[in-house]
Short mmCIF file of C-alpha atoms in Angstrom, two decimals:
data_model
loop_
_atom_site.label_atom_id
_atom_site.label_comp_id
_atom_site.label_asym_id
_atom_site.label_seq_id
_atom_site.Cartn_x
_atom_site.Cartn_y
_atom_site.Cartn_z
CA UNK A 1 325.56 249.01 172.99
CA UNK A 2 322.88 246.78 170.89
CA UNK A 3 319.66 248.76 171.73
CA UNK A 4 317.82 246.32 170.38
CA UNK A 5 318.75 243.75 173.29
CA UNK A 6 315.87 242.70 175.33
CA UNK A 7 316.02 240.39 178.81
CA UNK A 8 313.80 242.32 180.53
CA UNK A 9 314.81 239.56 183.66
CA UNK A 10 314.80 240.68 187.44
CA UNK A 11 318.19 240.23 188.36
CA UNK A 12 319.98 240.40 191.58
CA UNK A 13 322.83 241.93 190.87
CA UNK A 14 326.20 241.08 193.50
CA UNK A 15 329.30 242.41 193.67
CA UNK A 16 331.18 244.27 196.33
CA UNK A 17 332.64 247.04 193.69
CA UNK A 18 330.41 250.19 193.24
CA UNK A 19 331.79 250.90 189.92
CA UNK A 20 330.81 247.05 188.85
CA UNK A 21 327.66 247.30 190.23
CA UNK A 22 326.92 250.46 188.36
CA UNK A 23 328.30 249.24 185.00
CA UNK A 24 326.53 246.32 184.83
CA UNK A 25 323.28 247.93 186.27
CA UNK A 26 323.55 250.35 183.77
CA UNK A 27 323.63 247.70 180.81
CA UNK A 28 321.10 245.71 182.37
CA UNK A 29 318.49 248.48 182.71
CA UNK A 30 318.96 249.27 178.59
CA UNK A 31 318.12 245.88 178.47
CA UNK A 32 314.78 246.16 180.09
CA UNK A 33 315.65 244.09 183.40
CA UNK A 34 315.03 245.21 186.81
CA UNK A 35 317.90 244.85 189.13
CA UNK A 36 318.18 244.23 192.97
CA UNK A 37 321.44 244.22 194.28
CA UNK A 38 324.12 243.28 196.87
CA UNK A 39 327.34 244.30 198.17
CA UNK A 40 328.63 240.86 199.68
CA UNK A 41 327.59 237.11 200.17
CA UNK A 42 325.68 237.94 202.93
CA UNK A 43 323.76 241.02 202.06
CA UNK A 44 322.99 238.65 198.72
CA UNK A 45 320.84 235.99 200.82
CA UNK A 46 318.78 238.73 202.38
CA UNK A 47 318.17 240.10 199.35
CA UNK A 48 316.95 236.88 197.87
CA UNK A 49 314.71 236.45 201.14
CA UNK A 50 312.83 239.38 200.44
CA UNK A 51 312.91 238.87 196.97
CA UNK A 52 312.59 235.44 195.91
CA UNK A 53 311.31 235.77 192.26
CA UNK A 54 314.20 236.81 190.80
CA UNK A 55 315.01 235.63 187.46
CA UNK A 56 319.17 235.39 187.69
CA UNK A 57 321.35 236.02 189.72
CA UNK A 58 324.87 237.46 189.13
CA UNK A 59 327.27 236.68 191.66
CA UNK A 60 330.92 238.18 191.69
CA UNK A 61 332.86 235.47 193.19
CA UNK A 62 335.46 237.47 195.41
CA UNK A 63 333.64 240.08 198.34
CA UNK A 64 333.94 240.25 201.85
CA UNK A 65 331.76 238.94 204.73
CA UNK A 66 330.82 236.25 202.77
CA UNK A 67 332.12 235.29 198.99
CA UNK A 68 330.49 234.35 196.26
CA UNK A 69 330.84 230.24 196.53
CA UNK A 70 329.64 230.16 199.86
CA UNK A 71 326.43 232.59 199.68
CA UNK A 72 325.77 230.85 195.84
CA UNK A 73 325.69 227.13 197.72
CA UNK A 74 323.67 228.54 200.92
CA UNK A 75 321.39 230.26 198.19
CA UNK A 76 321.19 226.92 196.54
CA UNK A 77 321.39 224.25 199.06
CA UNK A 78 319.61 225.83 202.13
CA UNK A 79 317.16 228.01 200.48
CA UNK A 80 316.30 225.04 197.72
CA UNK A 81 316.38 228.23 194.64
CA UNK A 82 316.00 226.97 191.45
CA UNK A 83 317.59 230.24 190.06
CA UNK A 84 320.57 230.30 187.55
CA UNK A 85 323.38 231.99 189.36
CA UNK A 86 326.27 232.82 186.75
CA UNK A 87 329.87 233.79 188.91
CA UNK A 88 331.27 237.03 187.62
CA UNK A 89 335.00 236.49 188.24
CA UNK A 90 338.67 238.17 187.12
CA UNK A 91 339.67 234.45 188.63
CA UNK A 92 337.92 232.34 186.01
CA UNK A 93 340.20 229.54 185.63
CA UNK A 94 339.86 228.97 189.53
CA UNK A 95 336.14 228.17 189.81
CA UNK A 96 335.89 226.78 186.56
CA UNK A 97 338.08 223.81 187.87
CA UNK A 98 335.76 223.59 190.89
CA UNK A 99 332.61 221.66 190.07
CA UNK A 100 329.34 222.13 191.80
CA UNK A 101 326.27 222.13 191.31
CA UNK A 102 325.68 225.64 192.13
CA UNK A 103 326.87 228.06 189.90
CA UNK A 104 324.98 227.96 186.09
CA UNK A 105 328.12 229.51 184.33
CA UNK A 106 331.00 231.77 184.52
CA UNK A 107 331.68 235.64 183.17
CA UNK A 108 335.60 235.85 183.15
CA UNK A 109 336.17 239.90 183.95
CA UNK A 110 336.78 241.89 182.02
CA UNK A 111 333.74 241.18 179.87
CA UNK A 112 332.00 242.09 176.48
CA UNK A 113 328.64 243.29 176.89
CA UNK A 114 327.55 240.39 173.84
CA UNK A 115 329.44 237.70 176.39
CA UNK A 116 326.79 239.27 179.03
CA UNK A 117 323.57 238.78 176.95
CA UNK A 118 324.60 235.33 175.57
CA UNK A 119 325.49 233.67 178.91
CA UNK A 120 322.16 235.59 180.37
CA UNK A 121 320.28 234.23 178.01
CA UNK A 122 321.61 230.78 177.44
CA UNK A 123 321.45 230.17 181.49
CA UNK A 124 317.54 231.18 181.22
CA UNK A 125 317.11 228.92 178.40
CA UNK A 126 318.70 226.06 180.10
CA UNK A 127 316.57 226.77 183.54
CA UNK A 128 314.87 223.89 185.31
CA UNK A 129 311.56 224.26 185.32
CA UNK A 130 310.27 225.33 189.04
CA UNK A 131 307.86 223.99 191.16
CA UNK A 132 304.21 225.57 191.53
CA UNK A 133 303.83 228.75 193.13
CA UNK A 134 301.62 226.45 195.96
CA UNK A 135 304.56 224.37 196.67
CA UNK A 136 306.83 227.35 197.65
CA UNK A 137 304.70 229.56 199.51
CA UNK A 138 306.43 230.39 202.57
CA UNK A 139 304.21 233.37 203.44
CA UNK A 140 302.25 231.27 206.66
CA UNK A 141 306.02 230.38 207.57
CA UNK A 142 307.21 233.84 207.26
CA UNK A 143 304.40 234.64 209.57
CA UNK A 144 304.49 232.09 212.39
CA UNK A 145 308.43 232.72 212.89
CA UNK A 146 307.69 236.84 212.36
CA UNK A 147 309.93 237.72 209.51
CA UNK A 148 312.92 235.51 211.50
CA UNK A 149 315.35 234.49 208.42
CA UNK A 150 317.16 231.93 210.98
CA UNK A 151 314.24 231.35 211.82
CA UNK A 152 313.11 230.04 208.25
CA UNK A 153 316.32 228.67 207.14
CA UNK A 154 316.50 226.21 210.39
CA UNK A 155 312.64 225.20 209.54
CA UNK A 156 313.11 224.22 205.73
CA UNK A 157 316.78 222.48 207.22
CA UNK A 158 314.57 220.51 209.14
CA UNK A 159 312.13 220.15 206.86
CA UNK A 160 314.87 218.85 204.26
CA UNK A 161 316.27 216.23 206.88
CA UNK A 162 313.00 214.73 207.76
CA UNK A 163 311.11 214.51 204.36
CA UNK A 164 313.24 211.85 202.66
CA UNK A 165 313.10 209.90 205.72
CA UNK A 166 309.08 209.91 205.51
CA UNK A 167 308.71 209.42 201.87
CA UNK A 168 310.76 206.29 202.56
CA UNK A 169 308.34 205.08 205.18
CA UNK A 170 305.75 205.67 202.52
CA UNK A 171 307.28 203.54 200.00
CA UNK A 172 308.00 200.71 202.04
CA UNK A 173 304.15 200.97 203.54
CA UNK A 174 302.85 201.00 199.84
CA UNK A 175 305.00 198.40 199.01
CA UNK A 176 303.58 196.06 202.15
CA UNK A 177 300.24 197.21 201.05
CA UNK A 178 300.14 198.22 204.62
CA UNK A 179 297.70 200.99 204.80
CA UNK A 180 297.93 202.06 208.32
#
């Protein structure tokens, strides 16, 4: 191992396999990164609910209760992350032919420690940038539905279907210079 590696990332780290958890953990920590992690789909969103300033995700694509695909898009497309989210798969070939808009980049197992560093870092490097701090603070939300995730999750779906709809009002009152 290349002690001189340095992420020094949080990660949350997902894979139903103790012995893959552990391995990678175990590389990741000589690396300086911090690592949360999950045991299924599932157990990943909660995770990311309690800890939403992760840096990267790693998502084995194959667990129960919910796989990889499913908990990357809900992570993604219900929860709004901007967070790269590279699939760690022995089925490479099979998600590589899926596109979506969800998953950063793929880690065919078995994999080289070098492969690990260079996708980690190449998916940071080609991160959207996020939004302020003040435009994600959920904490008031968190509070008002008492720690509910459903809770949350229905709100910012509802928020999501409504907003377009009045930013189009907007425009077309701008545009009729129709201030009311």
């Amino acid at each position: 191992m290349d002690s001189n590696r340095h992420l020094g990332l949080n990660i949350l780290l997902v894979d139903d396999h103790d012995l893959n958890r552990f391995m990678v953990q175990t590389i990741l920590e000589k690396w300086d990164c911090t690592i949360i992690s999950a045991n299924n789909g599932l157990h990943a969103i909660e995770q990311w609910l309690a800890n939403p300033h992760s840096d990267l995700i790693l998502m084995d694509m194959r667990m129960p209760v919910m796989d990889g695909k499913k908990s990357s898009e809900f992570i993604r497309n219900r929860l709004g992350a901007n967070i790269p989210i590279i699939a760690i798969t022995s089925d490479t070939i099979q998600y590589k032919n899926y596109n979506d808009d969800y998953i950063t980049d793929f880690i065919s197992k078995p994999f080289s420690q070098g492969e690990l560093y260079e996708k980690s870092i190449q998916a940071m490097n080609d991160r959207k940038p996020d939004l302020p701090e003040s435009c994600m603070d959920l904490s008031e939300l968190y509070k008002q539905g008492n720690n509910d995730n459903a809770f949350i999750c229905k709100m910012i779906d509802l928020f999501l279907e409504d907003t377009p709809k009045k930013i189009n009002m907007l425009q077309e009152h701008l545009a009729s210079e129709n201030e009311e």
